[in-house]
C-alpha cells in the first residue's frame, strides 16, 4: 500500500526506506557545492540501481544547463563525448516540464534527439527535477537500470524523495559558500583600508592590499600597478602562490592596452584556453613572469576614483576555468575602487602633514624677513647715525664694527631664509621609510614601517631626536640582518604629546648575546639622556623573535 | 520558476561555443563589438575579439590598428561584468581567416559590408559553420 506523507509517495519495503535514509544522509555530507552534487548523483545511482547518472544544473535564465555532473562514465568516455550537453531532447523536456519522467526506451520518445558520437547507448530512463527554495535548480537523470529492467514506481518515489533532500543540501552548501565569500570580502575591504590609513608606508600597505585580494578572490596571483605622474603604469606590489609572483614588482606595463583599460575604468575578464595562441600579450606575459601557466582566467580591474583611475589591480587564477573568477568580478571592482579612495586619502594625509611643515617654515621665514631683519636693519641705521655724532674715535670704531657685525648677521639670516624655502629638504617620515627600505637587501625581505603621529613636526621632534631615531632604527635593523635569521621585521614609530617610542620587532631566532653590546649600550645611553629607556624582549612568541623598544621624552629638560 | 535573465554574469563555463567578433579596422569595429557583447551575454558565452589585419602592414600600422580595435572593444564592454573575453590579432585574408576561426563557435558577428564591395559578411554567411550576425554600418 502507498502511504501519503507530506505529499510524497513512500516506497513499500522497509529495505528501500533504509536505503533512502542512507542516501539522504550521504547527500548531506560535504559542505562544498561540487562535492554535494557528486554525492547526490552517486547516491541516486546506488538508490535505484542505475548504471549511469547525471545532474544537470540549470542556467540562471532557465534556458539550458550550465553544469553537468556525471556518474558511471569513464574518463575516456567523457573525453570522447566532448562538450557536455546543453539541455536539448529529453534533457530539455525535463527543463521545460519539471516533473518526474520515466521511460522504457529513451530513443523512442518523440522529444529524443539522439546521442552524440562516442556516447554509450542508453535505454531505460528516470528523471526528476531538484528544487531549491521552490525554484528548479536542475534535474537528476538516471539511465539503464541494472539487469536491463525498467525503473519502477518505487524507484520514482525514491528519486523524488532524494531530490527533496538534495535540494536542501544544495541550498545549505550555497548559503555557506555565499556567507564565507561575503565575509572574506568584507574582511579584506576592512583590513585593506585600515592598512592604508594606519600610517603604514605605502609599500607595505600595498602588499597587504594584494594579499587580501588574492585570498578573497581565491586566486593564484594578485598585483597592483599604479600610474606615475608621467602616466606610466608600474607594478608596485605583487603576491601569489608561486614565489616568482613577487619578482614582478617594479615591472613597467608598457603595452598601450593597459592604459586603455585604465582609462576606461571598466574591469576586464580575460580567458584563454590551453592550445590557443599566446597572442593575448596583456595577461600572458605577466602570468608567465609570475610563475602561472600562460592560459587561464585573469581579471584586470581599474582602481577608479571619480572619473579617473589611479592604477590597476590584476588578479590571475590557475589553469582552466572556474566560477570563482566570475563570482569575484563584482566584489573585485568594489575592492579596487575602495582601495583607490583609501589610497587617495592616505596620500592626502601624508601631504597634509608635509604641508604643515612647509607652512611652518614659510611662517618662520616670513617672520625673520619682515620682523627680525627689519629690526636689525633699523638698529644698524641708528648706530650709523650715532657714530656721526660720537666724538671719540674709539667709540666711532666700535660703532662701525657693530654695524659690520649686523650686516653679517643680516646676510646669515637671509641665507637661512633661503634654506627654509628649499623644497628638497627631507622630512623625517620619508627619511625613516627610506632607511627601513634600504635594509631590504641585507635582510632578504622588505621590512614594514608603521608611523603613528606626525614625525615631520619639527617643533616636537628636534634635530637631536631625529638623529637618535634614525640611529636606533639603523642599529636595530642591522642587528636583525646580522644575527636574527628572520623572515619578517616591523618598525613602529609612535609619537604622542610627550614622547617618541620606536620599536623594532623580528621573527628570528631570538636575541643572541654576542658579547658585543656597544651598539645597544649606545642606544640605551641616548635614551637615558632624553629621560627615556631601552628595553629588549626576547623571545617574543613561540620561542622566537626579538623586540627592541626605544623611547624618549620630547622635551626632557622642560625647556618648552 | 524565474525566467528573468540576469543582466550580468550569465556566463556558463564550457557550455557554449565562443561568440566571435570579427573586427576590421574600418571604423565600424565598435558597432560590431557592441553587438557581439550583446550576443555573448545572451548566450552565456566567451567573447573572442578577433581582429584581422592585412598582410604587409608595418609593425607600427599593425600596432595602431590593434590599439584602435582594442579601444572599441573595451568601450563596447562598458557596464558588462563577468563576461570572459580574449583579444586576438590575426594576419590574413579576412573571410577565410574568420571561417577558420569560427569552427565550433556559437556565433560570428561581422559588419555588414554589402555596400563596400568587400562582401566579407555575405561570404561568411554562405560558408561559416555557425550562425552569422551582420551589423548594419549605420547602426555602428
XYZ file of C-alpha atoms in Angstrom:
700
model
C 0.000 0.000 0.000
C 1.116 3.567 -0.682
C 1.213 5.919 2.192
C 0.841 9.613 1.786
C 3.380 11.503 3.807
C 3.715 15.236 3.125
C 2.694 14.584 -0.464
C 5.492 12.114 -1.047
C 4.719 8.614 -2.079
C 6.818 6.428 0.146
C 8.286 3.171 -1.123
C 6.766 -0.057 0.073
C 9.578 -2.039 1.535
C 11.378 -1.208 4.724
C 14.537 -2.064 2.815
C 14.212 0.777 0.380
C 13.272 3.121 3.235
C 16.567 2.270 4.879
C 18.454 2.726 1.590
C 16.716 6.072 1.071
C 17.683 7.185 4.541
C 21.282 6.176 3.860
C 21.256 8.068 0.577
C 19.751 11.178 2.172
C 22.460 11.145 4.826
C 25.082 10.701 2.114
C 23.759 13.678 0.216
C 24.120 15.844 3.301
C 27.810 15.064 3.558
C 30.324 17.591 2.353
C 29.967 21.318 2.541
C 31.261 22.417 -0.845
C 28.710 22.548 -3.634
C 30.711 20.432 -6.133
C 31.090 17.677 -3.511
C 27.417 17.838 -2.671
C 26.431 17.474 -6.341
C 28.729 14.477 -6.798
C 27.272 12.826 -3.686
C 23.735 13.370 -4.960
C 24.343 11.683 -8.321
C 26.234 8.802 -6.748
C 23.545 8.241 -4.103
C 20.792 8.394 -6.731
C 22.505 5.750 -8.881
C 23.003 3.481 -5.889
C 19.454 4.002 -4.667
C 17.695 2.746 -7.800
C 20.469 0.663 -9.345
C 21.112 2.891 -12.350
C 24.180 2.324 -14.465
C 24.560 5.961 -15.451
C 23.544 9.067 -13.558
C 23.839 12.775 -14.119
C 22.832 16.022 -12.504
C 22.265 18.964 -14.811
C 22.378 22.395 -13.201
C 20.091 24.929 -14.839
C 21.399 28.268 -16.062
C 20.105 31.268 -14.115
C 17.827 32.164 -17.031
C 16.395 28.617 -17.030
C 17.164 28.251 -20.740
C 19.633 25.376 -20.602
C 22.213 23.623 -18.495
C 25.334 25.224 -17.129
C 26.864 22.321 -15.323
C 26.663 18.587 -15.807
C 27.890 16.231 -13.091
C 28.005 12.589 -14.117
C 28.388 9.149 -12.554
C 29.213 5.893 -14.333
C 31.048 7.495 -17.244
C 34.735 6.655 -17.585
C 37.249 9.423 -18.200
C 37.745 8.165 -21.785
C 34.000 8.238 -22.406
C 33.756 11.835 -21.213
C 36.653 12.805 -23.470
C 35.131 11.002 -26.447
C 31.751 12.649 -25.999
C 33.382 16.101 -25.823
C 31.440 19.114 -24.598
C 28.683 18.428 -22.067
C 25.030 18.619 -23.148
C 23.337 21.999 -23.184
C 19.882 20.644 -22.468
C 18.045 19.617 -25.603
C 15.952 16.490 -26.277
C 14.861 14.549 -23.212
C 17.091 16.662 -21.006
C 15.304 19.718 -22.365
C 11.901 18.104 -21.821
C 12.593 17.932 -18.089
C 13.732 21.542 -18.167
C 10.520 22.761 -19.793
C 8.298 20.332 -17.810
C 9.912 19.887 -14.407
C 8.037 16.701 -13.451
C 9.342 13.172 -12.844
C 9.669 11.253 -16.099
C 10.074 7.501 -16.606
C 10.761 5.803 -19.961
C 11.388 2.220 -21.086
C 13.032 3.221 -24.322
C 14.749 6.569 -24.288
C 15.244 6.722 -28.053
C 11.564 6.131 -28.856
C 10.312 9.236 -27.075
C 9.130 11.928 -29.524
C 11.436 14.513 -27.877
C 14.558 12.381 -28.252
C 17.263 13.976 -30.400
C 19.773 11.130 -30.301
C 23.143 10.818 -28.661
C 26.389 12.438 -29.795
C 29.022 10.130 -31.330
C 31.002 8.275 -28.677
C 28.074 8.331 -26.231
C 27.262 4.910 -24.698
C 23.832 3.554 -25.757
C 21.121 4.097 -23.135
C 17.695 2.509 -22.871
C 15.691 2.922 -19.673
C 15.376 6.394 -18.184
C 14.241 8.039 -14.961
C 14.441 11.778 -14.427
C 13.287 14.152 -11.686
C 13.704 17.863 -11.004
C 15.617 19.130 -7.958
C 14.053 22.211 -6.425
C 15.855 24.646 -4.172
C 13.558 27.029 -2.299
C 10.740 26.256 -4.699
C 12.762 27.025 -7.845
C 14.089 24.384 -10.168
C 17.827 24.137 -9.609
C 18.443 21.294 -12.005
C 17.478 17.730 -12.854
C 18.555 14.258 -11.894
C 18.874 11.918 -14.848
C 19.308 8.157 -14.381
C 19.552 5.554 -17.110
C 19.972 1.807 -17.611
C 18.725 0.072 -14.508
C 20.929 -2.881 -13.648
C 19.772 -6.136 -15.274
C 18.086 -4.353 -18.171
C 14.921 -3.837 -16.107
C 12.548 -0.885 -16.270
C 12.597 1.690 -13.492
C 9.647 1.072 -11.151
C 7.074 3.188 -9.307
C 9.154 2.664 -6.202
C 12.284 3.897 -7.952
C 10.483 7.032 -8.989
C 9.215 7.651 -5.456
C 12.704 7.125 -4.058
C 14.275 9.554 -6.524
C 11.610 12.188 -5.863
C 12.285 11.878 -2.140
C 16.049 12.022 -2.676
C 15.636 15.099 -4.886
C 13.915 16.886 -1.983
C 16.839 16.136 0.325
C 19.257 17.108 -2.439
C 17.570 20.490 -2.778
C 18.142 21.192 0.901
C 21.752 20.050 0.784
C 22.413 22.287 -2.230
C 20.740 25.216 -0.521
C 22.930 24.724 2.556
C 26.121 24.477 0.530
C 25.225 27.607 -1.417
C 24.398 29.626 1.675
C 27.595 28.521 3.338
C 29.657 29.456 0.307
C 27.987 32.840 -0.092
C 28.369 33.618 3.591
C 32.026 32.615 3.537
C 32.967 34.543 0.468
C 30.943 37.558 1.590
C 32.756 37.568 4.916
C 36.115 37.160 3.212
C 35.470 40.161 1.020
C 34.253 42.341 3.863
C 37.270 41.348 5.983
C 39.521 42.111 3.047
C 37.936 45.530 2.499
C 38.245 46.435 6.180
C 41.821 45.280 6.631
C 42.964 46.891 3.405
C 41.501 50.293 4.285
C 42.913 50.121 7.817
C 46.352 49.200 6.489
C 46.364 52.069 4.038
C 45.216 54.651 6.577
C 47.217 53.449 9.591
C 50.308 55.402 8.626
C 51.970 52.298 7.263
C 54.386 53.061 4.496
C 52.775 52.750 1.081
C 54.787 49.716 0.057
C 53.711 47.508 2.944
C 50.145 48.802 2.701
C 50.053 47.813 -0.965
C 51.469 44.377 -0.106
C 48.600 43.950 2.314
C 46.174 45.112 -0.395
C 47.270 42.451 -2.875
C 47.490 39.683 -0.260
C 43.898 40.245 0.855
C 42.698 40.453 -2.757
C 44.383 37.164 -3.608
C 42.820 35.433 -0.591
C 39.314 36.758 -1.047
C 39.271 36.075 -4.786
C 40.730 32.595 -4.190
C 43.267 33.442 -6.878
C 46.849 32.437 -7.619
C 48.137 35.929 -8.310
C 47.266 39.479 -7.300
C 49.281 42.525 -8.304
C 48.718 46.240 -8.212
C 50.141 48.678 -10.746
C 49.957 52.400 -10.081
C 50.166 55.161 -12.657
C 53.056 57.567 -12.060
C 52.926 61.284 -12.771
C 54.005 60.567 -16.341
C 51.069 58.155 -16.713
C 53.385 55.137 -16.829
C 51.982 52.096 -15.024
C 54.429 50.250 -12.783
C 53.745 47.181 -10.649
C 54.127 48.311 -7.044
C 53.163 45.154 -5.189
C 52.508 41.574 -6.127
C 51.818 38.305 -4.392
C 50.965 34.803 -5.466
C 51.147 31.126 -4.739
C 54.384 30.966 -6.720
C 57.314 32.864 -5.147
C 58.122 34.328 -8.581
C 54.985 36.459 -8.231
C 56.952 38.839 -6.010
C 59.634 39.320 -8.620
C 57.435 41.282 -10.999
C 57.398 44.275 -8.630
C 58.968 47.224 -10.416
C 57.983 45.989 -13.881
C 56.555 48.770 -16.053
C 53.436 47.884 -18.040
C 54.397 49.389 -21.364
C 51.818 47.777 -23.652
C 49.322 50.582 -24.530
C 46.340 48.270 -23.890
C 46.942 48.548 -20.143
C 46.378 52.288 -20.274
C 43.266 51.774 -22.414
C 41.796 49.583 -19.672
C 42.932 52.073 -17.021
C 41.239 54.965 -18.817
C 38.048 53.021 -19.454
C 37.581 52.425 -15.713
C 35.901 49.125 -16.586
C 37.133 45.764 -15.358
C 38.140 43.240 -17.970
C 37.974 39.486 -17.532
C 40.345 37.644 -19.827
C 40.115 33.952 -20.531
C 42.427 31.980 -22.746
C 42.343 28.228 -23.053
C 45.024 25.667 -23.490
C 46.058 25.244 -27.104
C 45.207 28.809 -28.036
C 47.931 31.090 -29.307
C 49.553 33.281 -26.684
C 48.789 36.417 -28.653
C 46.977 37.686 -25.621
C 50.129 39.525 -24.604
C 48.307 41.588 -21.969
C 47.864 38.876 -19.390
C 50.048 36.079 -20.705
C 53.402 37.784 -20.155
C 52.543 38.855 -16.650
C 51.180 35.411 -15.794
C 54.257 33.627 -17.041
C 56.608 36.027 -15.264
C 54.708 35.299 -12.032
C 55.030 31.547 -12.424
C 51.447 30.966 -13.584
C 50.503 28.993 -16.706
C 50.020 31.392 -19.621
C 46.418 30.253 -20.085
C 43.608 30.742 -17.633
C 41.435 33.492 -16.219
C 42.766 36.950 -15.451
C 40.869 39.967 -14.190
C 42.203 43.462 -14.864
C 40.387 45.867 -12.599
C 40.903 49.641 -12.731
C 41.051 51.348 -9.334
C 38.689 54.211 -10.001
C 38.064 57.432 -8.069
C 35.542 59.784 -9.618
C 36.284 59.912 -13.322
C 39.919 58.838 -13.133
C 41.806 55.695 -12.241
C 44.899 55.506 -10.037
C 46.034 52.125 -11.205
C 45.098 48.550 -11.972
C 44.507 45.532 -9.805
C 45.443 42.393 -11.727
C 44.199 39.054 -10.431
C 45.047 35.732 -12.029
C 43.646 32.256 -11.461
C 45.252 28.949 -12.356
C 44.820 26.909 -15.473
C 41.327 26.005 -16.581
C 38.155 27.753 -15.680
C 36.112 28.116 -12.567
C 33.087 30.008 -11.352
C 35.267 31.595 -8.685
C 36.619 34.145 -11.141
C 33.158 35.140 -12.334
C 31.818 35.387 -8.802
C 34.785 37.579 -7.891
C 34.309 40.042 -10.759
C 31.867 42.306 -8.926
C 33.461 42.286 -5.432
C 36.883 42.842 -7.029
C 35.680 46.035 -8.652
C 34.298 47.299 -5.342
C 37.529 46.337 -3.633
C 39.647 48.127 -6.230
C 37.532 51.279 -6.072
C 37.650 51.399 -2.278
C 41.409 50.856 -2.452
C 41.661 53.830 -4.802
C 39.675 56.109 -2.468
C 41.695 54.944 0.516
C 44.990 55.457 -1.301
C 43.903 58.992 -2.139
C 43.004 59.617 1.486
C 46.338 58.214 2.672
C 48.235 60.391 0.218
C 46.213 63.414 1.316
C 47.051 62.584 4.942
C 50.734 62.438 4.099
C 50.588 65.612 2.027
C 48.766 67.448 4.797
C 51.465 66.544 7.313
C 54.088 67.735 4.854
C 52.111 70.884 4.142
C 52.014 71.736 7.846
C 55.813 71.559 7.964
C 56.196 73.678 4.859
C 53.709 76.243 6.128
C 55.591 76.362 9.405
C 58.839 77.042 7.601
C 57.185 79.648 5.436
C 55.884 81.444 8.520
C 59.286 81.406 10.231
C 60.961 82.692 7.069
C 58.408 85.475 6.743
C 58.815 86.478 10.384
C 62.567 86.555 10.090
C 62.396 88.605 6.948
C 59.654 91.000 7.971
C 60.459 91.408 11.650
C 63.969 90.344 12.565
C 65.838 91.696 9.555
C 63.906 94.958 9.593
C 64.759 95.453 13.260
C 68.423 94.653 12.784
C 68.485 96.972 9.798
C 66.863 99.764 11.807
C 69.335 99.176 14.650
C 72.217 99.332 12.164
C 70.942 102.616 10.743
C 70.583 104.001 14.295
C 74.157 103.035 15.122
C 75.448 104.599 11.895
C 73.826 107.926 12.659
C 75.023 107.664 16.275
C 78.622 107.198 15.057
C 78.406 110.525 13.184
C 77.672 112.415 16.400
C 80.043 110.367 18.546
C 83.160 112.460 19.048
C 85.609 109.872 20.282
C 87.380 107.876 17.521
C 87.365 104.763 19.750
C 83.592 104.912 20.099
C 83.280 105.565 16.342
C 85.419 102.499 15.627
C 83.356 100.251 17.936
C 80.110 101.503 16.395
C 81.405 100.801 12.848
C 82.385 97.265 13.954
C 78.910 96.745 15.399
C 77.313 97.866 12.126
C 79.514 95.433 10.154
C 78.504 92.638 12.532
C 74.847 93.480 11.999
C 75.406 93.382 8.224
C 76.927 89.931 8.526
C 74.049 88.788 10.749
C 71.537 90.032 8.191
C 73.384 88.114 5.453
C 73.340 84.948 7.568
C 69.646 85.268 8.233
C 68.985 85.784 4.526
C 70.912 82.587 3.796
C 68.810 80.743 6.387
C 65.576 82.044 4.904
C 66.771 80.864 1.528
C 67.492 77.450 3.073
C 63.993 77.255 4.547
C 62.499 77.772 1.096
C 64.498 74.927 -0.445
C 61.968 72.247 -1.410
C 64.422 69.333 -1.296
C 64.795 69.372 2.479
C 63.904 65.874 3.612
C 61.113 65.250 6.095
C 61.743 62.718 8.827
C 58.931 60.306 7.926
C 60.369 59.973 4.415
C 63.869 59.528 5.792
C 62.654 56.799 8.123
C 60.787 54.938 5.360
C 63.827 55.236 3.106
C 66.159 53.961 5.817
C 63.938 50.956 6.548
C 63.559 50.160 2.848
C 67.329 50.288 2.417
C 67.518 47.212 4.654
C 65.509 45.067 2.186
C 68.694 43.792 0.579
C 70.714 42.791 3.664
C 67.588 41.320 5.288
C 66.404 39.462 2.223
C 62.814 40.726 2.673
C 61.101 44.101 2.840
C 60.573 45.176 6.461
C 57.407 47.158 7.148
C 57.114 50.581 8.767
C 54.192 51.973 10.700
C 54.310 55.661 11.543
C 51.801 56.921 14.065
C 51.854 60.661 14.762
C 53.379 63.484 12.724
C 57.144 62.896 12.816
C 57.640 65.804 10.432
C 56.544 68.332 13.047
C 59.921 69.904 13.849
C 58.574 71.617 16.970
C 58.024 68.177 18.521
C 60.962 66.251 17.059
C 64.102 68.355 17.210
C 67.276 67.688 15.271
C 68.877 65.627 18.067
C 65.850 63.383 18.435
C 65.678 62.982 14.663
C 69.259 61.694 14.591
C 68.592 59.416 17.594
C 65.519 57.897 15.972
C 67.388 57.128 12.761
C 70.363 55.715 14.689
C 68.131 53.425 16.769
C 66.367 52.032 13.711
C 69.641 51.598 11.832
C 71.325 49.766 14.717
C 68.309 47.543 15.472
C 67.748 46.553 11.830
C 71.414 45.799 11.228
C 71.339 43.540 14.300
C 68.355 41.733 12.780
C 70.217 41.386 9.471
C 73.406 40.113 11.130
C 72.113 37.705 13.755
C 68.364 37.085 13.749
C 67.794 34.865 10.650
C 64.355 36.447 10.496
C 61.781 36.308 7.706
C 59.927 39.485 8.652
C 60.503 42.639 10.664
C 58.368 45.599 11.570
C 59.370 49.083 12.652
C 56.708 51.019 14.538
C 57.170 54.643 15.487
C 54.623 56.232 17.823
C 54.745 59.938 18.558
C 52.382 61.433 21.117
C 52.385 64.737 23.008
C 55.105 63.766 25.447
C 57.220 61.014 23.984
C 58.514 59.207 20.968
C 58.609 55.405 21.076
C 60.103 53.290 18.357
C 60.035 49.516 18.356
C 61.730 47.081 16.013
C 60.400 43.556 16.070
C 61.553 40.492 14.138
C 60.542 36.825 13.999
C 64.074 35.437 14.071
C 65.873 33.028 16.370
C 65.759 35.402 19.330
C 68.387 37.585 20.952
C 71.923 36.282 20.571
C 74.398 37.561 23.131
C 77.467 38.196 21.008
C 79.269 39.816 23.878
C 79.474 42.947 21.749
C 76.829 45.209 23.135
C 78.321 48.578 22.452
C 75.697 49.307 19.791
C 72.825 48.606 22.151
C 74.605 50.285 25.075
C 74.993 53.363 22.956
C 71.262 53.339 22.184
C 70.452 52.961 25.883
C 72.651 55.975 26.677
C 70.903 58.055 24.060
C 67.520 57.083 25.544
C 68.570 57.914 29.131
C 69.862 61.343 28.095
C 66.357 62.100 26.932
C 64.581 60.751 30.000
C 63.688 57.567 28.154
C 64.565 53.930 28.145
C 65.726 50.985 26.043
C 64.062 47.614 26.540
C 64.916 44.349 24.858
C 62.436 41.471 24.855
C 63.245 38.007 23.540
C 61.765 35.579 22.738
C 58.550 37.340 21.731
C 56.399 34.309 20.974
C 56.818 30.612 20.262
C 60.391 30.828 21.475
C 61.309 33.133 18.590
C 61.682 36.788 17.813
C 63.196 39.869 19.402
C 61.670 43.254 20.130
C 63.745 46.351 20.825
C 61.729 49.241 22.259
C 63.397 52.640 22.495
C 61.649 55.637 23.986
C 62.488 59.278 24.692
C 60.689 62.270 26.160
C 60.116 65.075 23.682
C 61.313 67.906 25.931
C 63.245 66.220 28.721
C 64.588 69.373 30.384
C 61.274 71.121 30.463
C 62.522 73.743 28.017
C 59.104 74.307 26.487
C 10.452 29.402 -11.987
C 12.344 32.568 -12.535
C 12.982 33.198 -16.189
C 14.303 36.733 -15.841
C 17.768 36.635 -17.358
C 20.207 38.366 -15.098
C 21.815 41.354 -16.759
C 25.314 40.305 -15.804
C 27.290 37.097 -15.403
C 25.111 34.622 -17.179
C 28.362 33.155 -18.459
C 28.408 29.369 -18.270
C 31.850 27.822 -18.402
C 32.358 25.404 -21.243
C 28.736 25.026 -22.256
C 28.529 27.172 -25.292
C 30.945 27.777 -28.106
C 32.538 31.195 -28.303
C 30.941 34.254 -29.767
C 33.435 35.658 -32.247
C 33.501 39.344 -33.103
C 35.171 39.748 -36.486
C 36.732 43.184 -36.265
C 38.296 45.048 -39.150
C 39.951 48.388 -38.791
C 37.240 50.024 -40.887
C 35.792 52.431 -38.350
C 32.873 50.150 -37.580
C 34.592 47.924 -35.040
C 32.725 49.398 -32.085
C 29.283 48.663 -33.512
C 30.294 45.100 -34.285
C 31.911 44.731 -30.855
C 28.777 46.025 -29.138
C 26.543 43.579 -30.998
C 28.954 40.774 -30.115
C 28.869 41.705 -26.419
C 25.059 41.507 -26.524
C 25.227 38.122 -28.211
C 27.748 36.770 -25.689
C 25.619 37.968 -22.779
C 22.533 36.323 -24.298
C 24.294 33.040 -24.920
C 26.438 32.969 -21.807
C 29.460 32.520 -23.998
C 33.050 33.631 -24.009
C 33.711 36.518 -26.356
C 36.619 36.449 -28.764
C 37.510 39.753 -30.332
C 39.349 38.772 -33.456
C 40.967 41.495 -35.428
C 42.003 40.539 -38.915
C 44.730 42.721 -40.377
C 46.084 42.690 -43.909
C 49.392 41.124 -44.663
C 52.080 43.607 -45.490
C 51.249 46.080 -42.726
C 54.232 47.624 -40.973
C 54.704 46.818 -37.294
C 53.550 50.337 -36.431
C 50.422 50.143 -38.611
C 49.579 46.789 -37.083
C 50.045 48.136 -33.564
C 47.877 51.177 -34.356
C 45.122 49.007 -35.797
C 45.346 46.714 -32.764
C 45.098 49.646 -30.367
C 42.136 51.188 -32.226
C 40.066 47.997 -32.193
C 41.066 47.167 -28.608
C 39.709 50.580 -27.582
C 36.490 49.926 -29.467
C 36.111 46.528 -27.781
C 36.733 47.918 -24.285
C 34.172 50.673 -24.921
C 31.655 48.056 -26.071
C 32.174 46.099 -22.851
C 31.239 49.093 -20.701
C 28.802 48.134 -17.968
C 29.014 44.414 -18.669
C 30.687 42.483 -15.872
C 31.956 38.957 -15.777
C 31.914 38.146 -19.478
C 35.236 36.486 -20.229
C 36.981 37.656 -23.351
C 40.022 37.157 -25.426
C 41.698 39.539 -27.809
C 43.465 38.295 -30.900
C 45.144 39.898 -33.843
C 45.401 37.663 -36.869
C 47.071 38.445 -40.154
C 45.450 37.241 -43.349
C 42.578 37.433 -45.785
C 39.522 38.253 -43.597
C 36.993 35.757 -44.961
C 38.996 32.511 -44.822
C 40.577 33.619 -41.536
C 37.190 34.173 -39.911
C 35.784 30.934 -41.343
C 38.716 29.026 -39.921
C 38.481 30.687 -36.512
C 34.756 30.127 -36.108
C 34.863 26.326 -36.257
C 32.994 25.210 -33.167
C 31.946 28.773 -32.349
C 28.427 29.675 -31.259
C 28.138 32.719 -33.494
C 30.101 35.122 -35.630
C 29.374 38.826 -35.616
C 30.627 40.903 -38.529
C 29.880 44.286 -40.023
C 27.523 44.281 -42.984
C 29.910 45.403 -45.718
C 27.496 44.929 -48.598
C 27.945 48.465 -49.839
C 31.719 48.488 -49.591
C 32.148 45.848 -52.251
C 34.131 43.616 -49.882
C 31.354 41.072 -49.339
C 33.034 39.521 -46.288
C 29.701 39.246 -44.472
C 27.962 37.597 -47.412
C 30.723 35.044 -47.830
C 30.776 34.283 -44.114
C 27.008 33.717 -44.118
C 27.377 31.339 -47.020
C 30.240 29.297 -45.640
C 30.500 29.616 -41.864
C 29.642 26.607 -39.701
C 27.978 28.803 -37.089
C 25.195 31.383 -37.253
C 26.402 34.740 -38.574
C 25.023 38.049 -37.336
C 25.658 41.071 -39.514
C 25.650 44.551 -38.065
C 24.468 47.304 -40.401
C 27.075 50.048 -40.579
C 24.587 52.818 -39.949
C 23.902 51.268 -36.553
C 27.591 51.283 -35.705
